[in-house]
Amino acid sequence: NSEDHSSSIEYARFLKKKYNIKWINIVGDGQAPAGADFYVFQTWDYFTNYTDSINKIHIDGGVKSYGKISNQPYERFIAYMGSLSSHGGAENFAEAFHKAQSKNLKLFLCGHGDNSRLRELSRIDNRIQIKGFLSEEELVDLAHKAFAFVNPRPTSFAPNKFNFPSKLLFYLAFNKPIISTKSSTINPEYDDLLFWVEDETQEGFISAIEKIDLINEQEYE
């Protein structure tokens, strides 16, 4: 997460100037600092739109293996794993889920934060359950059992324009359907792997939820 005048960036500039050491800057979250010899971009649109006069490549994160995917019958719940604050999109998705007519699905919300609206929705709709912060072992176990995942992160939130939604890399390890907003930071090669939600309104999310709910066994596989 590089800031242009952070101590690590200033130190890299010093080493490059004093010792002529080549400097490779990995641009994860935040903006690319000037002066590096090479850049590795993790977000797609920043890579494609950044000046062509530099040496740059695009490499997003890898997918970790969490062992053999369970063949046991899945539970019918959509799992959200991330911040429970508004910038993660959990509240907006939960609102849509509350309005959806999918009686056979549940929504499990995992992550940091206390959101009063989410707590209220969980009280009035027993399909919505707040799991809170889980250990990695608990998170992996839940992911193995999930029916589907969701990445509802709003693309309108300014900081989200400079980072790749890393929860997708965790989700992909479990071979389940993934509902996701269509951020320009995601490489188009993911198009065939995700259920895109380009309409980030309540109606758009409801449509995606009901589509997942009605998916047949062959489509699911």
Short mmCIF file of the C-alpha atoms (twelve columns), coordinates in Angstrom:
data_MODEL
# 
_entry.id   MODEL 
# 
loop_
_atom_site.group_PDB 
_atom_site.id 
_atom_site.type_symbol 
_atom_site.label_atom_id 
_atom_site.label_alt_id 
_atom_site.label_comp_id 
_atom_site.label_asym_id 
_atom_site.label_seq_id 
_atom_site.Cartn_x 
_atom_site.Cartn_y 
_atom_site.Cartn_z 
_atom_site.pdbx_PDB_model_num 
ATOM 1   C CA . ASN A 1   0.000   0.000   0.000   1 
ATOM 2   C CA . SER A 2   2.351   2.660   -1.250  1 
ATOM 3   C CA . GLU A 3   2.024   6.342   -0.416  1 
ATOM 4   C CA . ASP A 4   4.192   8.677   -2.463  1 
ATOM 5   C CA . HIS A 5   6.057   10.159  0.502   1 
ATOM 6   C CA . SER A 6   6.054   7.207   2.902   1 
ATOM 7   C CA . SER A 7   9.346   6.302   4.585   1 
ATOM 8   C CA . SER A 8   9.754   3.132   2.496   1 
ATOM 9   C CA . ILE A 9   9.267   5.019   -0.780  1 
ATOM 10  C CA . GLU A 10  11.668  7.788   0.248   1 
ATOM 11  C CA . TYR A 11  14.240  5.141   1.272   1 
ATOM 12  C CA . ALA A 12  13.869  3.397   -2.095  1 
ATOM 13  C CA . ARG A 13  14.489  6.719   -3.859  1 
ATOM 14  C CA . PHE A 14  17.584  7.307   -1.690  1 
ATOM 15  C CA . LEU A 15  19.061  3.855   -2.445  1 
ATOM 16  C CA . LYS A 16  18.378  4.251   -6.163  1 
ATOM 17  C CA . LYS A 17  20.046  7.681   -6.259  1 
ATOM 18  C CA . LYS A 18  23.061  6.883   -4.038  1 
ATOM 19  C CA . TYR A 19  23.851  3.319   -5.172  1 
ATOM 20  C CA . ASN A 20  22.080  3.125   -8.546  1 
ATOM 21  C CA . ILE A 21  20.049  0.151   -7.295  1 
ATOM 22  C CA . LYS A 22  17.149  -0.860  -9.504  1 
ATOM 23  C CA . TRP A 23  13.811  -0.260  -7.793  1 
ATOM 24  C CA . ILE A 24  10.741  -2.438  -8.468  1 
ATOM 25  C CA . ASN A 25  7.547   -1.008  -7.006  1 
ATOM 26  C CA . ILE A 26  4.601   -3.367  -6.386  1 
ATOM 27  C CA . VAL A 27  1.431   -1.302  -6.617  1 
ATOM 28  C CA . GLY A 28  -1.237  -2.995  -4.493  1 
ATOM 29  C CA . ASP A 29  -3.568  -0.460  -2.912  1 
ATOM 30  C CA . GLY A 30  -2.999  3.229   -3.488  1 
ATOM 31  C CA . GLN A 31  -1.331  5.174   -6.266  1 
ATOM 32  C CA . ALA A 32  1.980   4.404   -7.926  1 
ATOM 33  C CA . PRO A 33  4.871   6.587   -6.688  1 
ATOM 34  C CA . ALA A 34  7.103   8.246   -9.256  1 
ATOM 35  C CA . GLY A 35  10.691  7.234   -9.859  1 
ATOM 36  C CA . ALA A 36  10.745  3.422   -9.824  1 
ATOM 37  C CA . ASP A 37  12.511  1.491   -12.604 1 
ATOM 38  C CA . PHE A 38  9.788   -1.158  -12.892 1 
ATOM 39  C CA . TYR A 39  6.171   -1.420  -11.741 1 
ATOM 40  C CA . VAL A 40  4.035   -4.443  -10.916 1 
ATOM 41  C CA . PHE A 41  0.330   -3.524  -10.939 1 
ATOM 42  C CA . GLN A 42  -2.245  -5.696  -9.197  1 
ATOM 43  C CA . THR A 43  -5.301  -3.818  -10.494 1 
ATOM 44  C CA . TRP A 44  -6.253  -4.087  -14.142 1 
ATOM 45  C CA . ASP A 45  -7.442  -0.615  -15.140 1 
ATOM 46  C CA . TYR A 46  -4.606  1.128   -13.297 1 
ATOM 47  C CA . PHE A 47  -2.148  -1.055  -15.209 1 
ATOM 48  C CA . THR A 48  -3.786  -0.381  -18.575 1 
ATOM 49  C CA . ASN A 49  -4.214  3.369   -18.016 1 
ATOM 50  C CA . TYR A 50  -0.886  4.179   -16.383 1 
ATOM 51  C CA . THR A 51  1.687   5.846   -18.625 1 
ATOM 52  C CA . ASP A 52  3.135   3.619   -21.345 1 
ATOM 53  C CA . SER A 53  6.565   5.225   -20.984 1 
ATOM 54  C CA . ILE A 54  7.493   2.974   -18.033 1 
ATOM 55  C CA . ASN A 55  8.346   -0.703  -17.634 1 
ATOM 56  C CA . LYS A 56  5.227   -2.311  -16.187 1 
ATOM 57  C CA . ILE A 57  3.480   -5.675  -15.896 1 
ATOM 58  C CA . HIS A 58  0.152   -6.800  -14.453 1 
ATOM 59  C CA . ILE A 59  0.082   -9.618  -11.886 1 
ATOM 60  C CA . ASP A 60  -2.889  -10.024 -9.587  1 
ATOM 61  C CA . GLY A 61  -2.788  -12.276 -6.532  1 
ATOM 62  C CA . GLY A 62  -2.661  -16.058 -6.511  1 
ATOM 63  C CA . VAL A 63  -5.268  -18.572 -5.329  1 
ATOM 64  C CA . LYS A 64  -4.181  -20.519 -2.265  1 
ATOM 65  C CA . SER A 65  -5.055  -24.194 -1.915  1 
ATOM 66  C CA . TYR A 66  -7.157  -25.137 1.094   1 
ATOM 67  C CA . GLY A 67  -7.055  -28.878 0.528   1 
ATOM 68  C CA . LYS A 68  -9.499  -31.112 -1.281  1 
ATOM 69  C CA . ILE A 69  -12.857 -29.490 -1.952  1 
ATOM 70  C CA . SER A 70  -15.540 -31.266 0.048   1 
ATOM 71  C CA . ASN A 71  -17.975 -33.417 -1.915  1 
ATOM 72  C CA . GLN A 72  -20.461 -33.426 0.952   1 
ATOM 73  C CA . PRO A 73  -23.898 -31.909 0.307   1 
ATOM 74  C CA . TYR A 74  -23.618 -28.149 0.500   1 
ATOM 75  C CA . GLU A 75  -25.737 -25.975 2.722   1 
ATOM 76  C CA . ARG A 76  -27.784 -23.381 0.912   1 
ATOM 77  C CA . PHE A 77  -26.191 -20.205 2.147   1 
ATOM 78  C CA . ILE A 78  -24.385 -17.339 0.452   1 
ATOM 79  C CA . ALA A 79  -21.254 -16.334 2.360   1 
ATOM 80  C CA . TYR A 80  -19.939 -12.783 2.620   1 
ATOM 81  C CA . MET A 81  -16.437 -12.489 4.071   1 
ATOM 82  C CA . GLY A 82  -15.063 -9.018  4.605   1 
ATOM 83  C CA . SER A 83  -15.638 -5.760  6.430   1 
ATOM 84  C CA . LEU A 84  -19.163 -5.238  7.757   1 
ATOM 85  C CA . SER A 85  -18.865 -1.476  7.222   1 
ATOM 86  C CA . SER A 86  -20.563 0.300   4.325   1 
ATOM 87  C CA . HIS A 87  -17.513 0.363   2.010   1 
ATOM 88  C CA . GLY A 88  -17.581 -3.447  1.741   1 
ATOM 89  C CA . GLY A 89  -21.146 -3.483  0.416   1 
ATOM 90  C CA . ALA A 90  -22.457 -6.015  2.964   1 
ATOM 91  C CA . GLU A 91  -25.288 -3.772  4.144   1 
ATOM 92  C CA . ASN A 92  -26.547 -3.041  0.639   1 
ATOM 93  C CA . PHE A 93  -26.474 -6.728  -0.281  1 
ATOM 94  C CA . ALA A 94  -28.212 -7.740  2.954   1 
ATOM 95  C CA . GLU A 95  -30.978 -5.215  2.243   1 
ATOM 96  C CA . ALA A 96  -31.481 -6.801  -1.170  1 
ATOM 97  C CA . PHE A 97  -31.396 -10.295 0.299   1 
ATOM 98  C CA . HIS A 98  -34.082 -9.306  2.809   1 
ATOM 99  C CA . LYS A 99  -36.332 -8.232  -0.071  1 
ATOM 100 C CA . ALA A 100 -35.577 -11.245 -2.275  1 
ATOM 101 C CA . GLN A 101 -38.106 -14.091 -2.473  1 
ATOM 102 C CA . SER A 102 -35.491 -16.818 -2.067  1 
ATOM 103 C CA . LYS A 103 -36.891 -18.751 0.888   1 
ATOM 104 C CA . ASN A 104 -34.401 -21.638 0.541   1 
ATOM 105 C CA . LEU A 105 -31.278 -19.480 0.821   1 
ATOM 106 C CA . LYS A 106 -29.561 -17.966 3.835   1 
ATOM 107 C CA . LEU A 107 -26.956 -15.213 4.053   1 
ATOM 108 C CA . PHE A 108 -23.980 -15.598 6.409   1 
ATOM 109 C CA . LEU A 109 -22.006 -12.421 7.123   1 
ATOM 110 C CA . CYS A 110 -18.431 -12.838 8.365   1 
ATOM 111 C CA . GLY A 111 -15.956 -10.117 9.241   1 
ATOM 112 C CA . HIS A 112 -14.904 -7.212  11.430  1 
ATOM 113 C CA . GLY A 113 -17.147 -4.345  12.438  1 
ATOM 114 C CA . ASP A 114 -20.452 -3.596  14.102  1 
ATOM 115 C CA . ASN A 115 -23.228 -2.496  11.778  1 
ATOM 116 C CA . SER A 116 -26.520 -1.563  13.428  1 
ATOM 117 C CA . ARG A 117 -28.532 -2.016  10.236  1 
ATOM 118 C CA . LEU A 118 -27.129 -5.523  9.728   1 
ATOM 119 C CA . ARG A 119 -28.000 -6.386  13.317  1 
ATOM 120 C CA . GLU A 120 -31.530 -5.107  12.724  1 
ATOM 121 C CA . LEU A 121 -31.907 -7.133  9.512   1 
ATOM 122 C CA . SER A 122 -30.699 -10.273 11.283  1 
ATOM 123 C CA . ARG A 123 -33.345 -9.739  13.967  1 
ATOM 124 C CA . ILE A 124 -36.247 -9.340  11.550  1 
ATOM 125 C CA . ASP A 125 -35.101 -11.911 8.963   1 
ATOM 126 C CA . ASN A 126 -33.906 -15.268 10.304  1 
ATOM 127 C CA . ARG A 127 -32.321 -16.079 6.945   1 
ATOM 128 C CA . ILE A 128 -29.639 -13.447 7.648   1 
ATOM 129 C CA . GLN A 129 -27.014 -14.488 10.198  1 
ATOM 130 C CA . ILE A 130 -24.068 -12.432 11.447  1 
ATOM 131 C CA . LYS A 131 -21.137 -14.752 12.134  1 
ATOM 132 C CA . GLY A 132 -18.736 -11.932 12.993  1 
ATOM 133 C CA . PHE A 133 -14.961 -12.305 12.962  1 
ATOM 134 C CA . LEU A 134 -13.814 -15.910 12.500  1 
ATOM 135 C CA . SER A 135 -10.416 -17.584 12.723  1 
ATOM 136 C CA . GLU A 136 -8.898  -18.758 9.440   1 
ATOM 137 C CA . GLU A 137 -9.759  -22.351 10.326  1 
ATOM 138 C CA . GLU A 138 -13.404 -21.431 10.977  1 
ATOM 139 C CA . LEU A 139 -13.517 -19.333 7.796   1 
ATOM 140 C CA . VAL A 140 -12.153 -22.162 5.637   1 
ATOM 141 C CA . ASP A 141 -14.607 -24.639 7.169   1 
ATOM 142 C CA . LEU A 142 -17.505 -22.272 6.430   1 
ATOM 143 C CA . ALA A 143 -16.260 -21.703 2.886   1 
ATOM 144 C CA . HIS A 144 -16.194 -25.460 2.215   1 
ATOM 145 C CA . LYS A 145 -19.854 -25.657 3.248   1 
ATOM 146 C CA . ALA A 146 -21.062 -22.554 1.408   1 
ATOM 147 C CA . PHE A 147 -23.447 -22.745 -1.538  1 
ATOM 148 C CA . ALA A 148 -22.121 -19.505 -3.065  1 
ATOM 149 C CA . PHE A 149 -20.110 -16.385 -2.229  1 
ATOM 150 C CA . VAL A 150 -20.676 -12.664 -2.742  1 
ATOM 151 C CA . ASN A 151 -18.370 -9.717  -3.337  1 
ATOM 152 C CA . PRO A 152 -20.781 -6.736  -3.278  1 
ATOM 153 C CA . ARG A 153 -18.105 -4.061  -2.894  1 
ATOM 154 C CA . PRO A 154 -19.449 -0.767  -4.324  1 
ATOM 155 C CA . THR A 155 -17.446 0.443   -7.307  1 
ATOM 156 C CA . SER A 156 -18.478 4.039   -6.547  1 
ATOM 157 C CA . PHE A 157 -16.413 4.115   -3.329  1 
ATOM 158 C CA . ALA A 158 -13.241 5.998   -4.345  1 
ATOM 159 C CA . PRO A 159 -10.584 3.845   -2.559  1 
ATOM 160 C CA . ASN A 160 -12.038 0.733   -4.229  1 
ATOM 161 C CA . LYS A 161 -10.901 2.112   -7.588  1 
ATOM 162 C CA . PHE A 162 -7.273  1.435   -6.648  1 
ATOM 163 C CA . ASN A 163 -7.359  -2.102  -5.276  1 
ATOM 164 C CA . PHE A 164 -8.221  -5.626  -6.328  1 
ATOM 165 C CA . PRO A 165 -10.954 -7.238  -4.170  1 
ATOM 166 C CA . SER A 166 -8.707  -9.864  -2.600  1 
ATOM 167 C CA . LYS A 167 -11.658 -11.804 -1.165  1 
ATOM 168 C CA . LEU A 168 -12.260 -13.076 -4.725  1 
ATOM 169 C CA . LEU A 169 -8.952  -14.966 -4.565  1 
ATOM 170 C CA . PHE A 170 -10.088 -16.666 -1.361  1 
ATOM 171 C CA . TYR A 171 -13.515 -17.486 -2.797  1 
ATOM 172 C CA . LEU A 172 -12.082 -18.958 -6.009  1 
ATOM 173 C CA . ALA A 173 -10.221 -21.635 -4.059  1 
ATOM 174 C CA . PHE A 174 -13.522 -23.371 -3.237  1 
ATOM 175 C CA . ASN A 175 -15.071 -23.759 -6.725  1 
ATOM 176 C CA . LYS A 176 -18.432 -22.206 -5.832  1 
ATOM 177 C CA . PRO A 177 -20.511 -19.615 -7.710  1 
ATOM 178 C CA . ILE A 178 -19.467 -16.047 -6.903  1 
ATOM 179 C CA . ILE A 179 -21.754 -13.013 -7.193  1 
ATOM 180 C CA . SER A 180 -19.617 -9.905  -7.698  1 
ATOM 181 C CA . THR A 181 -19.886 -6.264  -8.621  1 
ATOM 182 C CA . LYS A 182 -17.965 -5.520  -11.803 1 
ATOM 183 C CA . SER A 183 -15.006 -3.413  -10.786 1 
ATOM 184 C CA . SER A 184 -12.662 -2.154  -13.502 1 
ATOM 185 C CA . THR A 185 -9.780  -3.241  -11.263 1 
ATOM 186 C CA . ILE A 186 -10.522 -6.891  -12.133 1 
ATOM 187 C CA . ASN A 187 -8.905  -8.407  -15.233 1 
ATOM 188 C CA . PRO A 188 -11.482 -9.272  -17.970 1 
ATOM 189 C CA . GLU A 189 -10.158 -12.855 -17.839 1 
ATOM 190 C CA . TYR A 190 -12.387 -13.295 -14.778 1 
ATOM 191 C CA . ASP A 191 -15.537 -12.695 -16.852 1 
ATOM 192 C CA . ASP A 192 -16.292 -16.406 -17.275 1 
ATOM 193 C CA . LEU A 193 -15.701 -17.184 -13.593 1 
ATOM 194 C CA . LEU A 194 -18.038 -14.731 -11.865 1 
ATOM 195 C CA . PHE A 195 -21.726 -13.843 -11.785 1 
ATOM 196 C CA . TRP A 196 -21.349 -10.139 -12.530 1 
ATOM 197 C CA . VAL A 197 -23.707 -7.566  -11.025 1 
ATOM 198 C CA . GLU A 198 -23.353 -4.484  -13.191 1 
ATOM 199 C CA . ASP A 199 -26.515 -2.897  -11.769 1 
ATOM 200 C CA . GLU A 200 -25.570 -2.187  -8.152  1 
ATOM 201 C CA . THR A 201 -29.128 -1.258  -7.151  1 
ATOM 202 C CA . GLN A 202 -31.299 -3.346  -4.858  1 
ATOM 203 C CA . GLU A 203 -33.032 -4.745  -7.932  1 
ATOM 204 C CA . GLY A 204 -29.732 -5.759  -9.489  1 
ATOM 205 C CA . PHE A 205 -28.674 -7.692  -6.394  1 
ATOM 206 C CA . ILE A 206 -32.118 -9.294  -5.999  1 
ATOM 207 C CA . SER A 207 -31.908 -10.531 -9.595  1 
ATOM 208 C CA . ALA A 208 -28.485 -12.082 -8.924  1 
ATOM 209 C CA . ILE A 209 -29.687 -13.725 -5.694  1 
ATOM 210 C CA . GLU A 210 -32.729 -15.248 -7.374  1 
ATOM 211 C CA . LYS A 211 -30.615 -16.424 -10.322 1 
ATOM 212 C CA . ILE A 212 -28.269 -18.257 -7.933  1 
ATOM 213 C CA . ASP A 213 -31.225 -19.690 -6.026  1 
ATOM 214 C CA . LEU A 214 -32.745 -21.173 -9.190  1 
ATOM 215 C CA . ILE A 215 -29.511 -22.575 -10.638 1 
ATOM 216 C CA . ASN A 216 -29.882 -26.238 -11.572 1 
ATOM 217 C CA . GLU A 217 -27.418 -28.972 -10.623 1 
ATOM 218 C CA . GLN A 218 -25.758 -29.098 -14.034 1 
ATOM 219 C CA . GLU A 219 -25.246 -25.331 -14.150 1 
ATOM 220 C CA . TYR A 220 -23.913 -25.407 -10.601 1 
ATOM 221 C CA . GLU A 221 -21.322 -28.041 -11.455 1 
# 
